[in-house]
Coordinates of C-alpha atoms in Angstrom, one line a residue:
M1 CA 74.6 115.3 72.9
G2 CA 78.3 115.9 71.9
V3 CA 78.0 112.8 69.4
A4 CA 74.7 113.1 68.1
R5 CA 75.8 117.1 67.3
R6 CA 78.7 116.0 65.5
I7 CA 76.5 113.1 63.2
F8 CA 74.0 115.9 62.1
R9 CA 76.6 118.7 61.4
M10 CA 80.2 119.2 61.2
D11 CA 80.5 122.1 63.9
N12 CA 82.3 124.9 62.6
A13 CA 83.1 124.3 59.0
T14 CA 82.9 126.5 56.3
P15 CA 79.7 126.9 54.1
E16 CA 81.3 125.6 51.0
G17 CA 83.1 122.9 53.0
E18 CA 80.2 121.6 55.1
H19 CA 79.6 118.1 55.0
K20 CA 76.0 117.4 56.4
I21 CA 74.3 114.7 57.1
K22 CA 70.6 115.1 56.2
N23 CA 67.8 113.7 59.0
T24 CA 66.9 111.2 56.5
A25 CA 70.3 109.4 56.4
A26 CA 70.9 110.3 60.2
I27 CA 67.6 108.3 61.2
W28 CA 69.7 104.6 60.5
L29 CA 73.2 106.1 61.2
I30 CA 71.9 107.2 64.8
A31 CA 72.5 103.6 65.9
L32 CA 75.7 104.1 65.1
I33 CA 75.8 106.2 68.5
G34 CA 76.0 103.3 70.7
M35 CA 78.2 101.4 68.7
G36 CA 82.0 102.0 70.4
V37 CA 82.2 105.7 69.6
H38 CA 85.1 106.7 72.4
C39 CA 84.4 110.1 73.2
A40 CA 85.3 112.4 75.8
P41 CA 83.2 115.8 76.2
G42 CA 85.7 117.7 78.2
A43 CA 88.5 117.0 76.3
E44 CA 87.0 117.7 73.2
V45 CA 86.2 121.4 74.4
A46 CA 89.8 121.6 75.1
L47 CA 91.1 120.4 71.9
Q48 CA 88.5 122.8 70.1
A49 CA 89.6 125.7 71.9
A50 CA 93.3 124.9 70.5
G51 CA 92.2 123.4 67.2
G52 CA 90.9 120.7 65.9
L53 CA 88.9 118.8 62.9
T54 CA 85.9 120.9 61.7
G55 CA 84.4 119.2 58.6
V56 CA 85.2 117.1 55.5
S57 CA 84.2 118.6 51.9
H58 CA 81.1 117.8 50.5
N59 CA 81.7 117.3 46.9
P60 CA 84.9 115.0 46.2
V61 CA 87.4 115.2 43.4
M62 CA 86.7 111.8 41.5
V63 CA 89.8 110.4 39.2
Q64 CA 88.4 107.6 37.8
T65 CA 89.7 105.8 34.4
P66 CA 93.5 105.8 33.6
P67 CA 94.3 107.4 29.9
S68 CA 96.2 104.1 29.3
T69 CA 93.3 102.1 29.7
P70 CA 93.2 99.4 26.4
A71 CA 90.0 99.2 24.4
G72 CA 87.7 96.4 25.6
E73 CA 89.0 96.8 29.5
D74 CA 87.5 98.4 32.5
W75 CA 90.5 100.2 34.8
R76 CA 89.7 102.3 37.3
Y77 CA 92.1 104.3 39.9
G78 CA 91.5 103.1 43.3
L79 CA 94.1 104.0 45.9
G80 CA 96.1 107.1 46.5
W81 CA 99.3 108.1 48.1
P82 CA 99.3 112.3 47.8
F83 CA 102.5 113.9 48.3
Q84 CA 104.3 117.5 47.9
I85 CA 106.7 118.0 45.0
S86 CA 107.4 121.4 45.0
P87 CA 106.6 124.4 46.9
T88 CA 103.4 124.6 44.8
Q89 CA 102.7 121.5 43.2
A90 CA 101.8 118.0 44.6
A91 CA 101.6 114.6 43.1
I92 CA 99.3 111.0 43.8
C93 CA 100.4 108.1 43.3
A94 CA 97.3 106.5 42.2
N95 CA 97.0 102.4 41.7
I96 CA 95.0 101.1 39.0
H97 CA 92.4 98.3 39.5
R98 CA 91.7 95.9 36.5
V99 CA 87.6 95.8 37.1
S100 CA 87.2 93.3 34.2
A101 CA 89.7 90.8 35.5
K102 CA 88.5 87.1 36.1
S103 CA 89.4 87.6 39.7
W104 CA 89.6 89.6 42.5
D105 CA 92.5 92.2 43.7
Y106 CA 93.6 92.3 40.4
E107 CA 95.6 95.5 40.2
M108 CA 97.7 97.1 37.4
G109 CA 100.2 99.2 38.6
T110 CA 100.3 102.7 39.2
D111 CA 100.4 106.2 37.8
V112 CA 101.5 109.3 39.5
I113 CA 99.4 112.5 38.8
L114 CA 100.5 115.8 39.1
F115 CA 98.1 118.9 40.4
D116 CA 98.5 122.3 41.8
D117 CA 94.7 122.7 42.7
P118 CA 93.0 120.5 45.0
K119 CA 89.6 121.1 43.4
R120 CA 91.4 120.3 39.4
I121 CA 92.8 116.7 40.0
V122 CA 93.1 115.3 36.3
A123 CA 94.6 112.2 35.1
D124 CA 95.7 113.7 32.1
G125 CA 99.5 113.3 31.3
A126 CA 100.1 111.1 34.3
V127 CA 103.2 109.2 34.0
A128 CA 103.3 105.3 34.7
V129 CA 105.8 104.2 37.6
S130 CA 105.1 100.5 37.2
R131 CA 103.4 98.2 35.2
N132 CA 102.2 94.4 35.1
H133 CA 104.3 92.0 32.8
P134 CA 104.6 88.3 32.4
E135 CA 107.3 86.1 33.2
R136 CA 108.1 82.6 33.7
H137 CA 107.2 80.9 37.0
P138 CA 110.8 79.9 38.7
R139 CA 109.9 76.6 40.3
L140 CA 106.6 75.7 38.0
G141 CA 108.1 76.7 34.6
T142 CA 104.7 77.9 33.4
M143 CA 104.1 81.8 32.4
V144 CA 102.6 83.9 34.8
T145 CA 101.8 87.8 35.4
M146 CA 103.3 89.6 38.0
V147 CA 100.5 91.8 39.0
K148 CA 101.9 94.8 40.9
Y149 CA 100.2 96.3 44.2
P150 CA 100.0 100.1 45.0
L151 CA 103.4 101.8 45.4
V152 CA 104.1 103.9 48.3
G153 CA 107.4 105.5 49.2
G154 CA 108.6 109.0 50.1
F155 CA 109.5 112.0 48.4
I156 CA 111.6 115.2 49.5
P157 CA 109.8 118.2 47.5
L158 CA 112.1 120.6 45.3
G159 CA 112.8 124.0 47.2
A160 CA 112.7 121.9 50.8
K161 CA 115.0 123.3 53.5
Q162 CA 115.7 121.8 56.8
T163 CA 115.2 123.0 59.9
D164 CA 118.2 125.2 60.2
G165 CA 117.0 127.0 56.9
A166 CA 119.7 125.1 54.5
P167 CA 118.7 123.5 51.8
H168 CA 117.7 119.8 51.9
P169 CA 120.3 117.9 50.2
H170 CA 118.2 115.4 48.4
A171 CA 115.5 117.9 47.5
G172 CA 113.5 116.7 44.4
T173 CA 114.0 113.1 44.8
G174 CA 112.5 110.3 46.4
F175 CA 111.3 106.9 46.0
G176 CA 108.4 104.3 45.5
I177 CA 108.2 100.5 46.5
C178 CA 105.5 98.1 45.5
Y179 CA 104.6 94.3 46.3
C180 CA 104.6 92.1 43.3
L181 CA 102.5 88.7 43.3
A182 CA 102.6 86.0 40.6
N183 CA 98.9 85.2 39.2
D184 CA 98.0 83.0 36.8
V185 CA 94.4 83.8 36.1
D186 CA 94.6 84.6 32.4
E187 CA 97.2 82.0 31.9
A188 CA 94.8 79.5 33.5
A189 CA 92.1 80.4 31.3
L190 CA 94.1 80.1 27.8
R191 CA 94.6 76.4 29.0
G192 CA 91.0 75.5 29.6
E193 CA 91.6 76.0 34.0
R194 CA 90.2 77.9 36.5
S195 CA 92.6 80.2 39.0
H196 CA 92.1 83.1 41.1
T197 CA 94.9 85.8 42.4
Y198 CA 95.6 83.8 45.3
T199 CA 95.9 80.8 44.1
L200 CA 100.0 80.3 44.3
T201 CA 100.7 80.2 47.4
G202 CA 102.6 78.2 50.0
T203 CA 105.8 76.5 48.1
N204 CA 104.1 78.1 45.0
L205 CA 104.2 81.7 45.9
H206 CA 105.9 84.0 43.8
A207 CA 106.8 87.5 45.1
Y208 CA 109.1 90.2 45.3
F209 CA 109.4 94.1 45.6
E210 CA 109.9 96.7 43.0
V211 CA 112.0 99.7 43.8
S212 CA 111.6 103.0 41.5
Q213 CA 113.8 106.0 42.1
L214 CA 111.6 109.3 41.7
S215 CA 112.7 113.2 40.7
F216 CA 111.1 116.2 39.8
D217 CA 113.3 119.3 38.2
G218 CA 110.0 121.5 38.1
R219 CA 108.9 120.6 35.0
Q220 CA 108.9 117.1 34.5
F221 CA 108.5 114.2 37.0
H222 CA 110.6 111.1 36.3
A223 CA 110.6 107.3 37.4
G224 CA 113.4 105.6 37.3
A225 CA 113.2 102.0 36.0
P226 CA 111.8 99.6 38.6
E227 CA 114.6 97.5 40.6
R228 CA 113.9 93.9 41.5
A229 CA 114.6 93.0 45.2
A230 CA 113.7 89.9 47.0
S231 CA 112.0 89.9 50.7
G232 CA 115.1 89.1 52.3
D233 CA 117.5 91.7 50.1
L234 CA 116.0 95.2 51.2
V235 CA 117.4 94.8 55.0
P236 CA 119.7 92.4 55.8
G237 CA 118.0 89.6 58.5
T238 CA 114.3 91.1 57.7
K239 CA 112.1 89.4 55.4
F240 CA 109.2 92.0 54.3
T241 CA 106.1 90.5 53.4
N242 CA 104.0 93.4 52.5
L243 CA 103.9 97.3 52.7
G244 CA 102.0 99.9 55.4
L245 CA 99.4 102.2 54.3
G246 CA 100.4 105.3 52.8
G247 CA 103.5 107.3 52.6
G248 CA 106.5 107.8 54.5
I249 CA 107.2 110.6 56.7
V250 CA 111.0 112.7 57.0
D251 CA 113.7 112.2 59.7
G252 CA 116.4 114.6 59.3
N253 CA 118.0 113.5 55.9
D254 CA 116.2 110.0 56.0
I255 CA 112.8 108.9 55.3
L256 CA 110.8 106.8 57.5
L257 CA 108.0 103.9 55.9
P258 CA 106.3 101.6 57.6
M259 CA 106.3 98.2 56.1
A260 CA 105.6 94.7 57.5
A261 CA 107.9 91.4 57.6
G262 CA 105.0 88.9 58.3
W263 CA 102.5 90.1 60.7
Q264 CA 105.1 92.4 62.4
S265 CA 104.7 95.9 61.2
G266 CA 107.8 98.4 61.9
I267 CA 109.3 101.2 60.2
T268 CA 112.1 101.1 57.5
R269 CA 114.6 103.7 57.6
W270 CA 115.6 104.7 54.0
R271 CA 118.8 106.8 53.0
H272 CA 119.7 108.7 50.0
G273 CA 123.2 107.3 48.8
E274 CA 125.1 106.8 45.8
R275 CA 122.8 104.2 44.5
G276 CA 119.6 106.9 45.2
W277 CA 117.4 105.5 48.1
R278 CA 117.9 102.5 49.6
P279 CA 116.5 101.0 53.1
N280 CA 119.0 100.1 55.5
A281 CA 117.2 99.6 58.9
F282 CA 113.9 98.1 60.0
T283 CA 112.5 99.0 63.6
P284 CA 109.4 96.9 64.8
I285 CA 106.5 98.6 66.5
Q286 CA 105.8 96.9 69.6
L287 CA 102.2 95.9 69.0
S288 CA 100.3 93.5 71.6
T289 CA 98.8 91.7 68.7
E290 CA 99.3 90.7 65.2
A291 CA 98.7 93.5 62.9
G292 CA 100.0 94.7 59.3
E293 CA 98.9 98.3 57.1
A294 CA 100.6 100.4 59.4
S295 CA 100.9 104.1 59.3
V296 CA 103.2 106.6 61.2
I297 CA 102.6 110.2 61.8
R298 CA 105.1 112.9 64.0
D299 CA 103.3 114.7 66.5
V300 CA 103.3 118.3 67.2
D301 CA 105.9 117.7 70.0
G302 CA 108.1 115.3 67.9
S303 CA 107.2 112.2 68.7
L304 CA 105.7 109.4 66.7
L305 CA 102.6 107.9 66.5
G306 CA 101.5 104.8 64.6
T307 CA 98.5 102.1 64.1
A308 CA 98.0 99.2 62.2
R309 CA 95.3 96.5 60.8
P310 CA 94.8 94.1 63.9
G311 CA 94.7 90.6 62.9
S312 CA 93.7 87.2 65.0
T313 CA 91.0 88.0 67.4
N314 CA 91.6 91.6 67.5
Y315 CA 90.6 92.8 64.0
N316 CA 87.3 95.3 65.4
N317 CA 89.9 97.1 67.6
V318 CA 91.5 100.5 67.1
L319 CA 95.3 101.0 68.3
V320 CA 97.5 104.2 68.8
L321 CA 100.7 103.9 70.1
R322 CA 103.5 106.3 70.4
T323 CA 107.5 106.5 70.8
R324 CA 109.4 109.1 72.1
D325 CA 112.7 107.6 71.4
G326 CA 112.6 107.1 67.6
G327 CA 111.3 103.4 67.4
A328 CA 113.3 101.8 70.2
S329 CA 110.4 101.3 72.8
W330 CA 106.6 102.1 72.1
E331 CA 103.3 102.6 74.5
T332 CA 100.1 101.9 73.4
I333 CA 98.2 105.1 74.3
I334 CA 94.8 104.2 73.0
L335 CA 92.8 101.1 72.7
A336 CA 89.1 101.5 71.4
P337 CA 87.7 98.0 71.2
N338 CA 84.8 97.5 68.7
L339 CA 85.0 100.6 66.8
R340 CA 85.9 99.4 63.3
Q341 CA 85.7 96.9 60.4
P342 CA 88.5 94.4 60.0
S343 CA 89.4 97.0 57.1
P344 CA 92.7 99.0 56.6
V345 CA 93.0 102.1 59.3
G346 CA 95.0 105.0 58.9
L347 CA 96.7 107.5 61.3
L348 CA 96.6 111.1 59.7
Q349 CA 97.5 114.5 60.4
A350 CA 95.2 117.6 59.7
A351 CA 96.8 120.8 58.8
D352 CA 96.7 122.5 62.2
G353 CA 98.6 119.2 63.5
T354 CA 95.5 117.3 64.7
P355 CA 95.9 113.6 64.6
Y356 CA 92.9 111.2 63.6
I357 CA 92.0 107.7 62.9
V358 CA 90.4 107.2 59.6
C359 CA 88.4 104.0 59.1
N360 CA 85.0 102.1 58.7
Q361 CA 82.7 102.4 61.5
S362 CA 81.7 99.0 63.0
L363 CA 78.6 97.6 61.4
G364 CA 77.5 94.6 63.3
G365 CA 74.2 94.2 62.5
F366 CA 74.0 96.3 59.2
I367 CA 71.3 95.1 57.1
N368 CA 72.6 94.7 53.4
C369 CA 70.5 95.6 50.3
A370 CA 69.2 92.1 50.2
G371 CA 67.2 92.6 53.5
N372 CA 69.7 90.3 55.5
I373 CA 72.0 90.8 58.5
A374 CA 75.4 91.3 57.4
W375 CA 77.8 90.6 59.7
G376 CA 80.8 90.4 57.5
Q377 CA 83.6 92.7 56.6
F378 CA 81.6 95.5 55.4
R379 CA 83.0 98.6 54.3
E380 CA 80.0 100.9 54.0
I381 CA 80.9 104.3 56.1
L382 CA 84.2 106.0 56.2
C383 CA 84.9 107.6 59.6
L384 CA 87.3 110.3 60.9
W385 CA 88.0 110.0 65.0
P386 CA 90.1 113.1 66.1
L387 CA 92.6 112.3 69.1
N388 CA 92.3 114.5 72.0
G389 CA 94.5 117.1 73.5
D390 CA 96.7 114.6 75.4
R391 CA 96.4 111.7 73.2
T392 CA 94.3 109.5 75.5
Q393 CA 91.2 108.9 73.8
L394 CA 89.3 109.3 70.5
L395 CA 86.7 112.2 70.3
S396 CA 83.5 111.8 68.4
P397 CA 83.6 110.9 64.6
F398 CA 83.0 112.8 61.2
F399 CA 81.5 111.2 58.5
A400 CA 83.9 111.5 55.5
C401 CA 82.0 109.3 53.1
V402 CA 78.4 107.5 53.3
P403 CA 78.0 105.8 49.6
R404 CA 74.3 104.1 50.1
Y405 CA 73.2 108.0 51.3
D406 CA 75.4 109.9 48.6
Y407 CA 74.8 107.8 45.7
G408 CA 72.1 104.9 46.8
P409 CA 72.8 101.3 46.7
P410 CA 75.6 100.4 44.0
Q411 CA 73.8 99.2 40.8
H412 CA 75.0 95.3 41.2
G413 CA 73.6 94.8 44.6
N414 CA 75.6 93.8 47.5
E415 CA 77.6 96.5 49.4
W416 CA 79.8 99.5 48.6
Y417 CA 83.5 99.5 49.2
V418 CA 85.1 102.8 50.5
D419 CA 88.4 102.3 52.0
H420 CA 92.1 102.2 52.4
P421 CA 92.1 106.0 53.6
V422 CA 95.6 107.8 52.9
G423 CA 96.2 111.8 53.1
A424 CA 98.6 114.3 53.4
T425 CA 98.9 118.1 54.0
L426 CA 100.0 119.9 50.7
R427 CA 100.6 123.5 49.4
M428 CA 99.2 124.5 46.6
A429 CA 99.4 127.4 44.2
D430 CA 96.8 129.7 46.0
G431 CA 99.8 129.5 48.3
Q432 CA 97.5 127.9 51.2
W433 CA 98.2 124.5 52.6
H434 CA 95.2 121.7 52.3
H435 CA 95.1 118.5 53.7
L436 CA 93.6 116.1 51.3
L437 CA 92.2 112.4 52.3
C438 CA 92.3 110.2 49.6
Y439 CA 90.0 106.9 49.6
R440 CA 88.9 104.0 47.3
I441 CA 84.9 103.5 46.3
M442 CA 84.1 100.4 44.3
A443 CA 81.1 98.2 44.6
I444 CA 82.2 94.7 46.3
A445 CA 80.6 93.0 42.9
E446 CA 83.1 94.7 40.8
G447 CA 86.1 93.3 42.7
M448 CA 84.6 89.9 42.5
G449 CA 86.2 88.9 38.8
K450 CA 82.4 87.9 37.9
G451 CA 82.3 90.4 34.7
F452 CA 80.7 93.5 36.8
P453 CA 81.4 96.9 35.0
P454 CA 82.7 99.9 37.1
T455 CA 79.5 102.2 38.8
P456 CA 79.5 105.8 37.9
H457 CA 81.1 106.5 41.2
S458 CA 84.0 104.1 41.1
G459 CA 87.4 105.2 41.4
L460 CA 89.8 107.5 43.6
H461 CA 88.0 110.2 45.6
I462 CA 89.7 113.0 47.3
R463 CA 88.2 115.4 49.8
E464 CA 89.7 118.1 51.8
V465 CA 89.5 117.9 55.3
F466 CA 89.2 121.3 57.5
S467 CA 90.4 122.2 60.8
A468 CA 90.5 125.2 63.1
G469 CA 93.9 125.7 64.6
P470 CA 96.7 127.6 63.2
V471 CA 98.3 125.9 59.7
R472 CA 101.8 123.9 60.9
P473 CA 103.3 123.3 57.5
A474 CA 104.6 120.1 56.3
W475 CA 107.5 121.5 54.7
S476 CA 110.0 124.5 54.8
F477 CA 110.2 126.3 51.5

């Protein structure tokens, strides 16, 4: 009954925040109850008494078209990393997807969008942090476009204080880092040839990272010129291949940011010096399987919790790990098999400190809009699974987004993508702390490079996640 109750109603949510799943949708969603929901009813009661998730806002804020979109192009915001920049202001690093590209995963860079009201987030005045640029391939000698993938990083907000009440020495500064990959889709088309986003791989791979120093003085947000860094130049002895999912967490005067070296996920320690923020160490997360796109939070007891997107044969599992010694050793505290689709999985923390897993519910045997049974990597339903009080199990889920119910089937056919969840607890101009969850929505057809325009709902979506316990401020001001 606990699972069914959660599916039909978000318990204890405020009327304006309650996200109801009506009976018409629940008729087909009820089949998910037996598909890997790991619930501990007794633990759930204990957690609810002390706090815990209570609901998700019903109507998302949508940020869709970048102001810099050229005439004749279809650009949409996608992934978003929210972070605090002052005692009453926040920002979102919003990556840009080029829907009109002739291939998939063709990104255009990242904008920073400032806001102080969680119900009013608009892209007017967005600050461009990264943009694609052309350059000559160092081995092939042909022109390519360096495609800039989502920028993430860390930031110490203006006015932040340390645990002893002293002003944080690096308040008002931070960094962003993005992965840059050579792409010759447009260049090949001009030569009368066909290419796609991942044609240039193996010995023809040309990729590196770009690091930007970020700052906010109370009036203007500034992004410094990107600095190029080869994959092996960031931390001696480590060759990075990608970033984690979401931003970093503060650790004293440092910032810890998840990154990946091949299929080895871990945490990079970034430290501020004469040249701004730079990484100086990498600590692997001791996973029992290959995994990427890690995310890390600091639990209420000071320990670090982490998860990552498993590869290989474990791609449907959810893993949660814990370290009590700063990353020197990790233990697996939750293993939930067959719970999720093989898509990005995040570990976030509500305003009252409740940790939760957010990812796509497993949909094995899902009947798609063509009437066929779909066994593939579909991302139709985004769910939140709170951790129980002693962090040993996942509780019954909350439905954050069910686009087929909310919007109907996508106009291009096939399925929706609702994915790449990232969140943060932010203090706004109303003086209150709000936990915001960002994710991308698009029709799969938009990302295939076949000329389909974006749907009316495509873009960056932001919802507020509500919790019952007292707020645990993310920063001291």
